[in-house]
Each structure stands twice: as structure tokens, then as C-alpha cells.
mmCIF file of C-alpha atoms and ligand atoms in Angstrom:
data_model
loop_
_atom_site.group_PDB
_atom_site.id
_atom_site.type_symbol
_atom_site.label_atom_id
_atom_site.label_comp_id
_atom_site.label_asym_id
_atom_site.label_seq_id
_atom_site.Cartn_x
_atom_site.Cartn_y
_atom_site.Cartn_z
ATOM 1 C CA MET A 1 14.884 22.017 25.153
ATOM 2 C CA LYS A 2 15.676 18.597 26.665
ATOM 3 C CA THR A 3 16.946 16.032 24.156
ATOM 4 C CA ALA A 4 16.120 12.379 24.820
ATOM 5 C CA ALA A 5 18.836 9.692 24.693
ATOM 6 C CA PRO A 6 18.922 7.901 21.309
ATOM 7 C CA VAL A 7 16.924 4.672 21.212
ATOM 8 C CA PRO A 8 18.910 1.400 21.443
ATOM 9 C CA VAL A 9 18.898 -0.326 18.043
ATOM 10 C CA THR A 10 18.907 -4.108 17.560
ATOM 11 C CA LYS A 11 20.556 -5.062 14.279
ATOM 12 C CA GLN A 12 19.637 -8.473 13.034
ATOM 13 C CA GLU A 13 21.970 -8.939 10.085
ATOM 14 C CA GLU A 14 23.898 -7.337 7.236
ATOM 15 C CA PHE A 15 22.152 -7.367 3.895
ATOM 16 C CA SER A 16 24.555 -5.813 1.421
ATOM 17 C CA SER A 17 26.486 -8.915 0.304
ATOM 18 C CA SER A 18 23.456 -10.726 -1.117
ATOM 19 C CA ASP A 19 21.641 -7.643 -2.441
ATOM 20 C CA LEU A 20 23.748 -7.381 -5.590
ATOM 21 C CA GLU A 21 23.292 -11.108 -6.260
ATOM 22 C CA GLU A 22 19.541 -10.754 -5.836
ATOM 23 C CA ILE A 23 19.377 -7.776 -8.209
ATOM 24 C CA LEU A 24 21.505 -9.567 -10.829
ATOM 25 C CA GLU A 25 19.354 -12.665 -10.570
ATOM 26 C CA GLY A 26 16.146 -10.648 -11.043
ATOM 27 C CA LEU A 27 17.558 -8.913 -14.110
ATOM 28 C CA SER A 28 18.701 -12.232 -15.596
ATOM 29 C CA GLN A 29 15.154 -13.676 -15.739
ATOM 30 C CA ALA A 30 13.164 -13.771 -19.002
ATOM 31 C CA GLN A 31 10.845 -11.278 -17.290
ATOM 32 C CA LYS A 32 13.277 -8.878 -15.649
ATOM 33 C CA THR A 33 12.393 -7.934 -12.066
ATOM 34 C CA ILE A 34 13.750 -5.734 -9.289
ATOM 35 C CA SER A 35 12.390 -6.391 -5.789
ATOM 36 C CA PRO A 36 10.249 -3.542 -4.372
ATOM 37 C CA LYS A 37 12.337 -3.624 -1.207
ATOM 38 C CA TYR A 38 14.945 -1.533 -3.072
ATOM 39 C CA PHE A 39 12.481 1.363 -3.426
ATOM 40 C CA TYR A 40 13.102 2.492 0.114
ATOM 41 C CA ASP A 41 16.354 4.454 0.234
ATOM 42 C CA GLN A 42 16.110 7.961 1.789
ATOM 43 C CA THR A 43 14.602 9.477 -1.377
ATOM 44 C CA GLY A 44 12.279 6.515 -2.007
ATOM 45 C CA SER A 45 11.017 6.585 1.574
ATOM 46 C CA LYS A 46 10.270 10.319 1.276
ATOM 47 C CA LEU A 47 8.519 9.799 -2.073
ATOM 48 C CA PHE A 48 6.456 7.015 -0.550
ATOM 49 C CA ASP A 49 5.364 9.359 2.256
ATOM 50 C CA GLN A 50 4.229 11.783 -0.486
ATOM 51 C CA ILE A 51 2.349 8.985 -2.292
ATOM 52 C CA CYS A 52 0.389 8.351 0.909
ATOM 53 C CA MET A 53 -0.975 11.898 0.714
ATOM 54 C CA LEU A 54 -1.965 11.855 -2.975
ATOM 55 C CA PRO A 55 -5.662 12.299 -3.779
ATOM 56 C CA GLU A 56 -5.647 9.216 -6.053
ATOM 57 C CA TYR A 57 -3.919 6.990 -3.484
ATOM 58 C CA TYR A 58 -7.044 6.104 -1.474
ATOM 59 C CA LEU A 59 -5.309 3.413 0.620
ATOM 60 C CA THR A 60 -3.699 5.535 3.371
ATOM 61 C CA ARG A 61 -6.565 7.979 3.718
ATOM 62 C CA THR A 62 -9.161 5.210 3.919
ATOM 63 C CA GLU A 63 -7.152 3.083 6.325
ATOM 64 C CA MET A 64 -6.556 6.072 8.600
ATOM 65 C CA GLN A 65 -10.274 6.890 8.619
ATOM 66 C CA ILE A 66 -11.090 3.284 9.549
ATOM 67 C CA MET A 67 -8.464 3.440 12.300
ATOM 68 C CA ARG A 68 -9.769 6.753 13.660
ATOM 69 C CA ASN A 69 -13.306 5.340 13.785
ATOM 70 C CA SER A 70 -12.237 2.088 15.458
ATOM 71 C CA VAL A 71 -9.192 2.936 17.542
ATOM 72 C CA ASP A 72 -11.010 2.816 20.909
ATOM 73 C CA GLU A 73 -12.386 -0.619 20.121
ATOM 74 C CA ILE A 74 -8.944 -1.726 18.888
ATOM 75 C CA ALA A 75 -7.307 -0.459 22.102
ATOM 76 C CA GLN A 76 -9.851 -2.495 24.110
ATOM 77 C CA LEU A 77 -9.100 -5.629 22.084
ATOM 78 C CA ILE A 78 -5.352 -5.199 22.548
ATOM 79 C CA GLY A 79 -5.637 -4.780 26.316
ATOM 80 C CA PRO A 80 -2.994 -3.447 28.754
ATOM 81 C CA GLN A 81 0.802 -3.724 28.588
ATOM 82 C CA ALA A 82 1.143 -5.187 25.142
ATOM 83 C CA SER A 83 4.289 -4.976 23.078
ATOM 84 C CA LEU A 84 3.424 -3.427 19.716
ATOM 85 C CA ILE A 85 5.637 -4.933 17.004
ATOM 86 C CA GLU A 86 5.322 -3.120 13.702
ATOM 87 C CA PHE A 87 6.560 -4.969 10.613
ATOM 88 C CA GLY A 88 7.996 -2.643 7.936
ATOM 89 C CA SER A 89 7.464 0.442 10.074
ATOM 90 C CA GLY A 90 9.096 2.993 7.689
ATOM 91 C CA SER A 91 8.317 6.431 9.065
ATOM 92 C CA SER A 92 5.792 4.970 11.574
ATOM 93 C CA MET A 93 3.302 7.611 10.439
ATOM 94 C CA LYS A 94 0.236 5.413 10.837
ATOM 95 C CA THR A 95 1.338 4.182 14.260
ATOM 96 C CA ARG A 96 1.036 7.555 15.958
ATOM 97 C CA LEU A 97 -2.732 7.259 16.199
ATOM 98 C CA LEU A 98 -2.456 3.847 17.824
ATOM 99 C CA LEU A 99 0.333 4.974 20.183
ATOM 100 C CA SER A 100 -1.672 7.921 21.371
ATOM 101 C CA HIS A 101 -4.597 5.629 22.260
ATOM 102 C CA LEU A 102 -2.555 2.893 23.958
ATOM 103 C CA ASN A 103 -1.346 4.659 27.080
ATOM 104 C CA ASP A 104 -0.139 1.592 28.955
ATOM 105 C CA LEU A 105 1.910 -0.060 26.232
ATOM 106 C CA ALA A 106 4.879 -2.194 27.399
ATOM 107 C CA ALA A 107 6.973 -1.216 24.342
ATOM 108 C CA TYR A 108 6.874 -0.213 20.702
ATOM 109 C CA VAL A 109 9.144 -2.347 18.488
ATOM 110 C CA PRO A 110 9.392 -0.958 14.933
ATOM 111 C CA VAL A 111 11.042 -3.445 12.552
ATOM 112 C CA ASP A 112 12.413 -2.331 9.193
ATOM 113 C CA ILE A 113 15.119 -3.155 6.692
ATOM 114 C CA SER A 114 16.068 0.487 6.104
ATOM 115 C CA HIS A 115 18.399 1.403 8.992
ATOM 116 C CA ASP A 116 18.592 5.190 8.665
ATOM 117 C CA HIS A 117 14.916 5.818 8.127
ATOM 118 C CA LEU A 118 14.021 3.445 10.982
ATOM 119 C CA VAL A 119 16.390 4.987 13.515
ATOM 120 C CA GLN A 120 15.378 8.527 12.581
ATOM 121 C CA ALA A 121 11.675 7.689 12.926
ATOM 122 C CA ALA A 122 12.236 5.744 16.182
ATOM 123 C CA ASN A 123 14.134 8.628 17.807
ATOM 124 C CA LYS A 124 11.431 11.068 16.789
ATOM 125 C CA LEU A 125 8.714 8.797 18.196
ATOM 126 C CA SER A 126 10.612 8.312 21.422
ATOM 127 C CA GLN A 127 10.739 12.108 21.839
ATOM 128 C CA ASP A 128 7.055 12.519 21.061
ATOM 129 C CA PHE A 129 5.956 9.584 23.273
ATOM 130 C CA PRO A 130 8.518 9.701 26.135
ATOM 131 C CA HIS A 131 6.457 7.319 28.308
ATOM 132 C CA ILE A 132 6.759 4.507 25.693
ATOM 133 C CA GLU A 133 9.929 2.427 25.400
ATOM 134 C CA VAL A 134 10.869 2.373 21.684
ATOM 135 C CA LEU A 135 13.087 -0.548 20.673
ATOM 136 C CA PRO A 136 13.787 -0.539 16.911
ATOM 137 C CA VAL A 137 14.987 -3.700 15.181
ATOM 138 C CA VAL A 138 16.830 -3.554 11.838
ATOM 139 C CA ALA A 139 15.857 -6.822 10.172
ATOM 140 C CA ASP A 140 14.460 -8.470 7.092
ATOM 141 C CA PHE A 141 11.094 -9.236 8.664
ATOM 142 C CA THR A 142 10.316 -12.012 6.181
ATOM 143 C CA GLN A 143 12.618 -14.203 8.306
ATOM 144 C CA PRO A 144 12.068 -14.908 12.016
ATOM 145 C CA PHE A 145 14.028 -12.451 14.186
ATOM 146 C CA GLN A 146 14.823 -12.088 17.876
ATOM 147 C CA LEU A 147 12.657 -9.576 19.734
ATOM 148 C CA PRO A 148 14.366 -7.147 22.141
ATOM 149 C CA SER A 149 13.435 -7.377 25.852
ATOM 150 C CA PRO A 150 11.443 -4.383 27.058
ATOM 151 C CA ARG A 151 11.935 -3.062 30.609
ATOM 152 C CA ILE A 152 8.257 -3.879 31.287
ATOM 153 C CA MET A 153 7.430 -7.535 30.707
ATOM 154 C CA PRO A 154 4.754 -7.514 27.949
ATOM 155 C CA ARG A 155 1.496 -9.337 28.660
ATOM 156 C CA ARG A 156 1.126 -10.101 24.976
ATOM 157 C CA ASN A 157 2.612 -9.223 21.590
ATOM 158 C CA LEU A 158 0.567 -7.428 18.979
ATOM 159 C CA VAL A 159 1.967 -7.611 15.453
ATOM 160 C CA TYR A 160 0.927 -4.528 13.457
ATOM 161 C CA PHE A 161 1.209 -4.500 9.661
ATOM 162 C CA PRO A 162 -0.675 -1.527 8.237
ATOM 163 C CA GLY A 163 -0.826 -0.086 4.742
ATOM 164 C CA SER A 164 -1.631 -3.309 2.877
ATOM 165 C CA THR A 165 2.090 -3.982 2.530
ATOM 166 C CA ILE A 166 1.080 -7.647 2.712
ATOM 167 C CA GLY A 167 -0.166 -7.064 -0.865
ATOM 168 C CA ASN A 168 3.422 -6.520 -2.041
ATOM 169 C CA PHE A 169 4.140 -10.214 -1.435
ATOM 170 C CA SER A 170 3.069 -13.020 -3.750
ATOM 171 C CA PRO A 171 0.259 -15.110 -2.192
ATOM 172 C CA ASP A 172 2.787 -17.815 -1.248
ATOM 173 C CA ALA A 173 5.211 -15.319 0.255
ATOM 174 C CA ALA A 174 2.322 -13.576 2.065
ATOM 175 C CA GLN A 175 1.314 -16.927 3.528
ATOM 176 C CA ALA A 176 4.891 -17.513 4.713
ATOM 177 C CA LEU A 177 5.079 -13.986 6.142
ATOM 178 C CA LEU A 178 1.844 -14.530 8.092
ATOM 179 C CA GLY A 179 3.590 -17.611 9.507
ATOM 180 C CA VAL A 180 6.527 -15.446 10.690
ATOM 181 C CA MET A 181 4.044 -12.996 12.230
ATOM 182 C CA ARG A 182 2.312 -15.851 14.031
ATOM 183 C CA GLN A 183 5.667 -16.938 15.413
ATOM 184 C CA GLU A 184 6.652 -13.415 16.542
ATOM 185 C CA ALA A 185 3.196 -12.825 18.077
ATOM 186 C CA GLY A 186 3.560 -15.903 20.282
ATOM 187 C CA ALA A 187 1.043 -17.779 22.382
ATOM 188 C CA ASP A 188 -1.380 -15.022 23.482
ATOM 189 C CA GLY A 189 -0.534 -12.743 20.617
ATOM 190 C CA ALA A 190 -2.647 -10.880 18.129
ATOM 191 C CA LEU A 191 -2.377 -9.369 14.661
ATOM 192 C CA LEU A 192 -3.709 -6.031 13.417
ATOM 193 C CA ILE A 193 -3.352 -5.793 9.653
ATOM 194 C CA GLY A 194 -4.486 -3.454 6.862
ATOM 195 C CA VAL A 195 -5.582 -5.135 3.622
ATOM 196 C CA ASP A 196 -6.560 -3.379 0.393
ATOM 197 C CA LEU A 197 -9.693 -4.837 -1.189
ATOM 198 C CA LYS A 198 -10.601 -5.845 -4.750
ATOM 199 C CA LYS A 199 -12.613 -3.150 -6.511
ATOM 200 C CA ASP A 200 -13.147 -1.388 -9.863
ATOM 201 C CA PRO A 201 -9.746 -1.728 -11.619
ATOM 202 C CA ALA A 202 -9.941 1.885 -12.860
ATOM 203 C CA ILE A 203 -9.815 3.160 -9.252
ATOM 204 C CA ILE A 204 -6.798 0.955 -8.519
ATOM 205 C CA GLU A 205 -4.925 1.971 -11.686
ATOM 206 C CA GLU A 206 -5.439 5.681 -10.927
ATOM 207 C CA ALA A 207 -3.973 5.174 -7.465
ATOM 208 C CA TYR A 208 -0.717 3.929 -9.016
ATOM 209 C CA ASN A 209 -0.637 6.383 -11.954
ATOM 210 C CA ASP A 210 -1.137 9.667 -10.110
ATOM 211 C CA SER A 211 -1.454 12.889 -12.066
ATOM 212 C CA ALA A 212 1.388 14.609 -10.173
ATOM 213 C CA GLY A 213 3.814 11.877 -11.290
ATOM 214 C CA ILE A 214 5.036 11.060 -7.767
ATOM 215 C CA THR A 215 4.572 7.296 -8.235
ATOM 216 C CA ALA A 216 6.563 7.545 -11.481
ATOM 217 C CA ARG A 217 9.420 9.269 -9.594
ATOM 218 C CA PHE A 218 9.178 6.631 -6.854
ATOM 219 C CA ASN A 219 9.398 3.837 -9.421
ATOM 220 C CA LEU A 220 12.285 5.398 -11.398
ATOM 221 C CA ASN A 221 14.175 6.193 -8.194
ATOM 222 C CA VAL A 222 14.959 2.489 -7.771
ATOM 223 C CA LEU A 223 17.207 2.736 -10.860
ATOM 224 C CA LYS A 224 18.980 5.800 -9.437
ATOM 225 C CA ARG A 225 19.577 3.874 -6.222
ATOM 226 C CA ILE A 226 20.992 0.863 -8.052
ATOM 227 C CA ASN A 227 23.242 3.179 -10.094
ATOM 228 C CA ARG A 228 24.600 4.692 -6.903
ATOM 229 C CA GLU A 229 24.902 1.610 -4.710
ATOM 230 C CA PHE A 230 25.604 -1.219 -7.146
ATOM 231 C CA SER A 231 27.835 0.370 -9.861
ATOM 232 C CA ALA A 232 25.102 0.439 -12.475
ATOM 233 C CA ASN A 233 24.532 2.835 -15.366
ATOM 234 C CA PHE A 234 20.765 2.896 -15.955
ATOM 235 C CA ASP A 235 19.843 5.885 -18.127
ATOM 236 C CA LEU A 236 16.582 7.063 -16.565
ATOM 237 C CA ARG A 237 15.613 8.964 -19.736
ATOM 238 C CA LYS A 238 15.223 5.585 -21.449
ATOM 239 C CA PHE A 239 12.533 4.351 -19.045
ATOM 240 C CA GLU A 240 8.895 5.153 -18.412
ATOM 241 C CA HIS A 241 6.720 4.251 -15.404
ATOM 242 C CA ARG A 242 3.548 2.213 -15.944
ATOM 243 C CA ALA A 243 1.140 0.492 -13.537
ATOM 244 C CA VAL A 244 -1.361 -2.034 -14.878
ATOM 245 C CA TYR A 245 -4.064 -3.980 -13.012
ATOM 246 C CA ASP A 246 -4.154 -7.700 -13.799
ATOM 247 C CA GLU A 247 -7.624 -9.059 -13.010
ATOM 248 C CA LYS A 248 -6.515 -12.675 -13.245
ATOM 249 C CA PHE A 249 -4.003 -12.296 -10.416
ATOM 250 C CA GLY A 250 -5.915 -9.526 -8.611
ATOM 251 C CA ARG A 251 -2.857 -7.304 -8.525
ATOM 252 C CA ILE A 252 -1.410 -4.072 -9.825
ATOM 253 C CA GLU A 253 1.911 -4.500 -11.590
ATOM 254 C CA MET A 254 4.430 -1.627 -11.517
ATOM 255 C CA GLN A 255 6.702 -1.623 -14.542
ATOM 256 C CA LEU A 256 9.637 0.342 -15.942
ATOM 257 C CA HIS A 257 9.242 0.338 -19.721
ATOM 258 C CA SER A 258 12.211 0.648 -21.982
ATOM 259 C CA LEU A 259 11.566 3.461 -24.484
ATOM 260 C CA CYS A 260 14.207 2.140 -26.922
ATOM 261 C CA ALA A 261 16.456 -0.884 -27.400
ATOM 262 C CA HIS A 262 19.447 -0.373 -25.131
ATOM 263 C CA GLU A 263 22.038 -1.919 -22.828
ATOM 264 C CA PHE A 264 22.874 -1.228 -19.223
ATOM 265 C CA THR A 265 25.431 -2.564 -16.761
ATOM 266 C CA VAL A 266 24.968 -3.618 -13.145
ATOM 267 C CA GLY A 267 27.935 -4.768 -11.059
ATOM 268 C CA GLY A 268 29.959 -5.321 -14.246
ATOM 269 C CA GLN A 269 27.274 -7.469 -15.905
ATOM 270 C CA VAL A 270 25.697 -6.283 -19.171
ATOM 271 C CA PHE A 271 21.922 -6.542 -19.764
ATOM 272 C CA ARG A 272 19.836 -5.723 -22.837
ATOM 273 C CA LEU A 273 16.292 -4.412 -23.148
ATOM 274 C CA ALA A 274 14.310 -4.245 -26.389
ATOM 275 C CA GLU A 275 12.026 -1.282 -27.051
ATOM 276 C CA GLY A 276 8.764 -1.905 -25.141
ATOM 277 C CA GLU A 277 10.319 -4.555 -22.915
ATOM 278 C CA PHE A 278 9.973 -3.794 -19.212
ATOM 279 C CA ILE A 279 11.295 -4.505 -15.738
ATOM 280 C CA VAL A 280 8.654 -5.469 -13.139
ATOM 281 C CA THR A 281 9.356 -3.568 -9.913
ATOM 282 C CA GLU A 282 6.336 -4.361 -7.743
ATOM 283 C CA HIS A 283 3.114 -6.318 -7.382
ATOM 284 C CA SER A 284 0.399 -5.025 -5.128
ATOM 285 C CA HIS A 285 -2.203 -7.730 -4.542
ATOM 286 C CA LYS A 286 -5.774 -6.868 -3.670
ATOM 287 C CA TYR A 287 -7.892 -9.328 -1.693
ATOM 288 C CA ALA A 288 -11.546 -10.208 -1.195
ATOM 289 C CA LEU A 289 -12.277 -10.334 2.549
ATOM 290 C CA ASP A 290 -12.835 -14.086 2.635
ATOM 291 C CA GLU A 291 -9.682 -14.794 0.574
ATOM 292 C CA PHE A 292 -7.608 -13.065 3.224
ATOM 293 C CA LEU A 293 -9.409 -14.712 6.108
ATOM 294 C CA VAL A 294 -8.560 -18.142 4.745
ATOM 295 C CA MET A 295 -4.856 -17.227 4.449
ATOM 296 C CA ALA A 296 -4.748 -15.836 7.998
ATOM 297 C CA GLY A 297 -6.552 -18.923 9.290
ATOM 298 C CA LYS A 298 -3.967 -21.199 7.673
ATOM 299 C CA ALA A 299 -1.212 -19.264 9.463
ATOM 300 C CA GLY A 300 -2.898 -19.795 12.839
ATOM 301 C CA PHE A 301 -4.879 -16.560 13.252
ATOM 302 C CA ASP A 302 -8.576 -16.495 14.262
ATOM 303 C CA LEU A 303 -10.535 -13.443 13.189
ATOM 304 C CA THR A 304 -11.925 -11.295 16.003
ATOM 305 C CA ARG A 305 -13.173 -8.312 14.006
ATOM 306 C CA VAL A 306 -12.842 -6.694 10.590
ATOM 307 C CA TRP A 307 -13.612 -3.039 9.829
ATOM 308 C CA THR A 308 -14.119 -1.525 6.380
ATOM 309 C CA ASP A 309 -15.098 1.904 5.018
ATOM 310 C CA PRO A 310 -18.623 2.448 3.617
ATOM 311 C CA ASP A 311 -17.390 1.909 0.023
ATOM 312 C CA GLN A 312 -15.555 -1.334 0.915
ATOM 313 C CA MET A 313 -12.286 0.016 -0.464
ATOM 314 C CA PHE A 314 -9.991 -1.035 2.380
ATOM 315 C CA SER A 315 -10.125 -3.301 5.431
ATOM 316 C CA VAL A 316 -8.479 -3.523 8.851
ATOM 317 C CA HIS A 317 -8.481 -6.955 10.520
ATOM 318 C CA PHE A 318 -7.872 -7.969 14.139
ATOM 319 C CA TYR A 319 -6.883 -11.602 14.720
ATOM 320 C CA GLN A 320 -6.072 -13.586 17.854
ATOM 321 C CA CYS A 321 -3.475 -16.309 17.706
ATOM 322 C CA ASN A 322 -5.061 -19.724 17.687
ATOM 323 C CA PRO A 323 -3.405 -21.551 20.642
ATOM 324 C CA LEU A 324 -3.712 -24.878 18.839
ATOM 325 C CA SER A 325 -1.499 -23.642 16.029
ATOM 326 C CA GLU A 326 1.642 -22.875 18.048
ATOM 327 C CA PRO A 327 4.454 -22.902 15.458
ATOM 328 C CA ALA A 328 7.076 -25.633 15.680
ATOM 329 C CA GLY A 329 10.289 -24.332 17.250
ATOM 330 C CA GLY A 330 8.405 -22.227 19.806
ATOM 331 C CA SER A 331 7.377 -18.631 19.844
ATOM 332 C CA ASN A 332 8.792 -15.295 20.860
ATOM 333 C CA SER A 333 6.517 -14.754 23.846
HETATM 334 C C1 AVI B 1 3.888 -0.164 0.439
HETATM 335 N N1 AVI B 1 2.844 -0.622 -0.453
HETATM 336 C C2 AVI B 1 1.670 -1.072 0.292
HETATM 337 C C3 AVI B 1 2.479 0.316 -1.520
HETATM 338 C C4 AVI B 1 1.384 -0.303 -2.399
HETATM 339 O O1 AVI B 1 0.356 0.350 -2.563
HETATM 340 O O2 AVI B 1 1.542 -1.421 -2.872
HETATM 341 C C5 AVI B 1 3.689 0.690 -2.362
HETATM 342 C C6 AVI B 1 3.335 1.576 -3.505
HETATM 343 N N2 AVI B 1 3.740 1.407 -4.722
HETATM 344 C C7 AVI B 1 3.267 2.348 -5.480
HETATM 345 N N3 AVI B 1 2.514 3.149 -4.765
HETATM 346 C C8 AVI B 1 2.565 2.690 -3.494
#
């Protein structure tokens, strides 16, 4: 069997120095928090892939069905020789459908913070789609980053952000991230984004409290990771996973509840938790269609088309960049 050359990786920055500071700061707040970005070590990334296949986790299944139904129309809207830039690509599972329908793509640029998972997925994709140039970028995509130069000059950039990962950002941070996407998309660019919709809270809570306990393992794994990478001593037996929908904020909140009063240490600093006190590990915001449209509009995106499933559980949006809203400091195109 022929083995393809490994894909060239662009590395934007080192993260490790500020990670410990960020974790310590989150744990020092009155409401202790750990950023969801720490979920995705090797184990966390694998657990997340399992979550996507759970019967209760309707998001992936529904989004994929919408994509399957609409992919020809999406390919038409994208047009020839685009560069497909995926923010937070992870294992790029959802992208395969798109890649197999875009046969004259200039390049596929997966962008992710998790180096190993990204490079592994990019090499696999490059083998499976040998006609597409795969140019992974290791970067914190919440900050503007330099795009690699494909061999074929792209006619336009398409930013792809599936999975409703936008929901894991606070509305302000989501607004700022849409601004970064607008900048990376450039003058003739476009955005294809998956957004989970507001619905019966019971359906949402089930999706984050699955009966097989995979989401609980995913949530608790962040403590294991911090133990290993940041000299911490969390005792996982003293924590319990919970996920609660907050109607006021339109978001699910993932928590790690302390089952008893106890202390733990991270990077030499001691923290205390009372019984019943919890650490917030993630918010997953759900949007009404028009709420999201307004946010995208403010970032400089004009809606071309939105697709939903018959039960209005999930939505996929295609936006064109509004040429009048070219970000200050230029674009990446
Ligand atoms: C990645 N993100 C969109 C997932 C979500 O639904 O918010 C992460 C997740 N957390 C628990 N289950 C899935």
C-alpha cells in the first residue's frame, strides 16, 4: 500500500504557559469554572466522538441529515476552487460529506487547538482525499491567525463551523468569534455554520445526561487531564456530573458537583469545595433562528439560506460576507 507524505502543519503559537494561569483563575472565582477547551485531550476527543453517536445527542445526527439533504445545494452556493477553512475541526468527521461533494476544492484547512488529534485527522483525510490539499493549522481560532497558502489560488474562502460549537461561547464571545470568521473569510468569503435551536428543555437535558454515562465520563475526564498536565490532585470519586438547562440564558450548563466538602491542589495552589458546590465546565447556548441571524449580521454576514429539520431541532446557515463590512486591518483573502 502506498503511504502519502505527512501533511505540512502550520503552528500558530504555544499555549501551555498561559493554560495553568487560566485554570487557576477560573478556579479562584466565586463560581469556579474550567474552560471547555480543556475537554479535548486524546481521551476527551474520543469520548466526544462517542457522544456524537449517542441516541440522546440529537445534534450530530440531525445536522448530518440536514447536510445530506442539502449538500448539493451547498456545493452550488460555495462554487469552484474555494478554500474550506474549518474552525475547531477535531476529527473532521462531519467534513467528509462536504469534501466528497466538493470535487474542485482549492484546499482544506482544518484549524484546531489540539495538535495531535488535528494532525492525525488531517493525515487520514489527506489519504482518503488525495486530490485535496490538506493544510492543518494549530491555533486558538478565537484570535485571528495567518492562513497557509494553498498550491491552487483559492477563488474564495469558506469558513465552516459545524456542530453548534458556536453555542459553547458566551453571546459576547460568539459575537467576537463571528468577527474573526468574517476576517478569515475575507472579501468574497462565506460562512457555513451549524446552530442548535431552542426547544423543549427536557430534550436538551437528556442530550447532555445520556443513559450510558458517556457525557459524565467526558466531563470528569477534564479533571483527570488537569491532574496529569498541571500537577493537580482532583479525586474523581468526589465529583458527579450534572447538566442543567437554564431557560433565562437559553443554555445548558455542565457542572461537576462536589459530593463532600474537600480540598484539592492545582499547580501548588489549594482550593476548597463545600458539599454541593460545583465547578462549571461548559455552557452550550441554544438560539432562536432570528437571534442568530442578528448576531451574524452584526459581524458582517448576510444570510443566503438556512436549512432545518422537520422538527426544528437544529439549523445549518449559509452566509455571504457583506462587502460593506470589510473588517479594519484587512482580510485574509
Ligand atoms: C462541542 N459542543 C458543540 C458540544 C455541545 O453540545 O455543546 C460539547 C458537548 N458537551 C457535552 N456534550 C457535548
